[in-house]
Coordinates of C-alpha atoms in Angstrom, one line a residue:
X697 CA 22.1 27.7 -19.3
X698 CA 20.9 24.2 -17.4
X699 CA 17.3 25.3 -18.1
X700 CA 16.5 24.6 -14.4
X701 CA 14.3 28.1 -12.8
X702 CA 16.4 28.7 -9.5
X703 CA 13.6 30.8 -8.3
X704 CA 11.0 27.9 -8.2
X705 CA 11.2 24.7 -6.3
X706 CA 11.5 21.1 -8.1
X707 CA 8.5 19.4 -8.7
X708 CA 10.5 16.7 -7.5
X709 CA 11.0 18.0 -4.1
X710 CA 7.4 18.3 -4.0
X711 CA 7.1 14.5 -4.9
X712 CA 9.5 13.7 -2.2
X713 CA 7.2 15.5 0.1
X714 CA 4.0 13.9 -0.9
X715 CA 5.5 10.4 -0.4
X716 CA 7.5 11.3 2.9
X717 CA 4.0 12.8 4.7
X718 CA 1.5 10.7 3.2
X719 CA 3.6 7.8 4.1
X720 CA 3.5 8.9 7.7
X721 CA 0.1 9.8 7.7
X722 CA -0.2 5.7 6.9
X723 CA 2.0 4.9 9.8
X724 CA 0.1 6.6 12.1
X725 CA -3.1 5.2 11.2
X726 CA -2.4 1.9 10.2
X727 CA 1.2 1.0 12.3
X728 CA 2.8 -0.2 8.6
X729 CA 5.1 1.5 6.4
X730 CA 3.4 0.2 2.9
X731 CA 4.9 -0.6 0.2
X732 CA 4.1 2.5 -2.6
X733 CA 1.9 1.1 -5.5
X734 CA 1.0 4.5 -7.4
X735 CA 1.3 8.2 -6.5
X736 CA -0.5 10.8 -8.6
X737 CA 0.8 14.4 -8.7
X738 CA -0.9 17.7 -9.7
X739 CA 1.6 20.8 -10.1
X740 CA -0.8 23.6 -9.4
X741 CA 1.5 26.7 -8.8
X742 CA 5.4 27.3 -8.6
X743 CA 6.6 27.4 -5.1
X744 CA 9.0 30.3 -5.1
X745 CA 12.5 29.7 -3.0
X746 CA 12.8 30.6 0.5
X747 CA 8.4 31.1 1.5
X748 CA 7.0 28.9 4.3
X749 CA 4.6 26.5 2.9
X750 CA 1.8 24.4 4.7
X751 CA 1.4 20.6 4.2
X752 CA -1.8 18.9 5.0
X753 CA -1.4 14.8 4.5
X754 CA -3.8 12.3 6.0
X755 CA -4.5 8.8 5.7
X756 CA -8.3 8.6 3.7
X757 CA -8.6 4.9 3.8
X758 CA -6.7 2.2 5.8
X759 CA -7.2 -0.9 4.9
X760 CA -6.0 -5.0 5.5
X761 CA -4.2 -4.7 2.1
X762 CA -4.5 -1.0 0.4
X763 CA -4.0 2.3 1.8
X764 CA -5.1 5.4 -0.1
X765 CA -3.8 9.0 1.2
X766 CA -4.0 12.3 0.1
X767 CA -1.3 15.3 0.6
X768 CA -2.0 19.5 -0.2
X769 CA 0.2 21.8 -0.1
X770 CA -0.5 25.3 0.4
X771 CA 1.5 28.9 0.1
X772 CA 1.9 31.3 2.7
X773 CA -1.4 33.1 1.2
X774 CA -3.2 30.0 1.0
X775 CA -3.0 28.9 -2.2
X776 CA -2.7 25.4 -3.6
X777 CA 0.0 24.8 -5.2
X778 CA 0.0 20.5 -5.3
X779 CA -1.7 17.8 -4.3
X780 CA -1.1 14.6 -4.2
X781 CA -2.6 10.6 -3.8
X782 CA -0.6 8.0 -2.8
X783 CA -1.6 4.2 -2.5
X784 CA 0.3 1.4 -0.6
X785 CA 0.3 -2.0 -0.5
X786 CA -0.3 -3.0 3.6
X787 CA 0.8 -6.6 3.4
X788 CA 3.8 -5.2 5.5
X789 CA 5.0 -5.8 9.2
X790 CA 3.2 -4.2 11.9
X791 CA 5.2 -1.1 13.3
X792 CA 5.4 -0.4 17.1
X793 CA 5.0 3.3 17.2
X794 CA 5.7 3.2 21.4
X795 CA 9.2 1.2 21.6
X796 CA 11.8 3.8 21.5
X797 CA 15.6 2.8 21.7
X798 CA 17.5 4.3 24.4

């Protein structure tokens, strides 16, 4: 037995998803990337394999050198099952969000 649940999801797929969607939530509101200086998880409730979820991340405070976001993410019956805060450092450079290559 590896001791890992197959029917749950890994709490570190959850982390990955907190710091991939907060981290764009920053990008769109502040044009930087960041650079990650803490990220606090709570592990509500297992997220059974194979059900849609619902992610809510935004971008609570912008600022010239911190950014603070937050990330929630919900079951198909509405229930939280983790949230997240992730801070960045902003002394980063600016992203341009309208060049696209061709």
């Amino acid at each position: 037995s590896s001791g890992i649940n197959a029917e749950y999801g890994h709490g570190g797929l959850g982390a990955s998803l907190v710091d991939l969607c907060t981290s764009v939530a920053i990008l769109s509101k502040c044009h930087r990337w960041g650079i990650s200086t803490d990220m606090q998880i709570s592990y509500l409730k297992g997220a059974p394999v194979g059900k849609e979820i619902q992610i809510i991340a935004n971008c609570d405070k912008g600022g010239k050198t911190l950014a603070f976001s937050s990330c929630f993410i919900y079951n198909e019956n509405g229930d939280l099952l983790l949230k997240g805060q992730h801070t960045k450092f902003m002394k980063t450079p600016l992203v341009d969000l309208e060049t696209s290559e061709d």
